[in-house]
XYZ file of C-alpha atoms in Angstrom:
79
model
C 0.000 0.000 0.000
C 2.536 2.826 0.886
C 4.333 2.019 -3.379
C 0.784 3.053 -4.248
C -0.184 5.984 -1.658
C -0.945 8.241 -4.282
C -3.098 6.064 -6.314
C -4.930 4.607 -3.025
C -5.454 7.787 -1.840
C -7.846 9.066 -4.779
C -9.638 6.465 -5.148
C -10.039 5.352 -1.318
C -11.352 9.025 -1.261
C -14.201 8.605 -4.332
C -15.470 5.245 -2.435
C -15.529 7.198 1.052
C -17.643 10.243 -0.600
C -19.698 7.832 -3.036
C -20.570 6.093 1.206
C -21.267 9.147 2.232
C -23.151 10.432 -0.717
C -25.665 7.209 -0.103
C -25.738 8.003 3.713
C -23.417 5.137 5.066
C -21.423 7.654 6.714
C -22.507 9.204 9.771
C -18.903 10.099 11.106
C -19.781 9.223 14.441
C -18.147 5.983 14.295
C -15.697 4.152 12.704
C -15.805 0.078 12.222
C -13.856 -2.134 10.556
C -14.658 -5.539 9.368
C -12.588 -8.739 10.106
C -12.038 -12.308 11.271
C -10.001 -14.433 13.065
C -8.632 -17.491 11.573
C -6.949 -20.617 13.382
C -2.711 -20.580 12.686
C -0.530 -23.064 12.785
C 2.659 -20.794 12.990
C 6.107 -22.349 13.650
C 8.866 -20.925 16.003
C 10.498 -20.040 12.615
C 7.976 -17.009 12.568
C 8.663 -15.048 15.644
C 11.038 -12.852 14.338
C 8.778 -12.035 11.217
C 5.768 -11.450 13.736
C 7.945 -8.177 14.953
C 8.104 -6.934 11.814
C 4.566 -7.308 10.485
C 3.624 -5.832 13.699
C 6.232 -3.357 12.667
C 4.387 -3.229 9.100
C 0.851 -2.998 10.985
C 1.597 -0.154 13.024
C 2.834 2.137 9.698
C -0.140 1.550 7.937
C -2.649 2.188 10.521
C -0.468 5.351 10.556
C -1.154 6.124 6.474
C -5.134 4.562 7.311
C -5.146 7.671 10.192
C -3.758 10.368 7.779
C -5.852 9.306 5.094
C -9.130 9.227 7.431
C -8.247 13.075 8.077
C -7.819 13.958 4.361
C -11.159 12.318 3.609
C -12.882 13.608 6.281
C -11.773 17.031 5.954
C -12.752 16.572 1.923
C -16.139 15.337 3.156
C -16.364 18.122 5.572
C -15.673 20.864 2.673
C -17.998 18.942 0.322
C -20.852 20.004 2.626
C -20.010 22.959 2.921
C-alpha cells in the first residue's frame, strides 16, 4: 500500500464520498470488518511477527492520515 499511496489515496477518497453520498457515513463511528482465523505458525515465525507488527503499526499510521484527508474533503464537500 505505501508504493501506491498516491493512487490509493484518490480512489479510497471517491469510495468514502460515493458512502457518504448514499448516507453510510454518519462520522460518528468508525468500524472495521474482520475475522479471526486458526494458525498453525512455527517458532520459525517469531522474528517475522515483529516486523509485520512493525508493518501494521505504519499503515494504521497512512489509514489515520488518510481518514483526516477524507474527512476534511467530506467536511468541505458540505459545505
Amino acid at each position: 500500500m505505501t508504493k501506491m499511496h498516491e493512487q490509493i489515496k484518490p480512489l479510497f477518497t471517491q469510495v468514502l464520498m460515493m458512502c457518504d453520498e448514499e448516507g453510510l457515513i454518519g462520522l460518528n463511528m468508525i468500524a472495521i470488518d474482520g475475522c479471526k482465523l486458526k494458525s498453525n505458525a512455527s517458532k520459525e515465525w517469531i522474528s517475522i511477527f515483529d516486523e509485520l507488527s512493525r508493518k501494521k503499526a505504519k499503515q494504521e499510521r497512512a489509514a489515520s492520515v488518510l481518514l483526516k484527508v477524507t474527512n476534511h474533503k467530506i467536511a468541505s464537500a458540505r459545505s
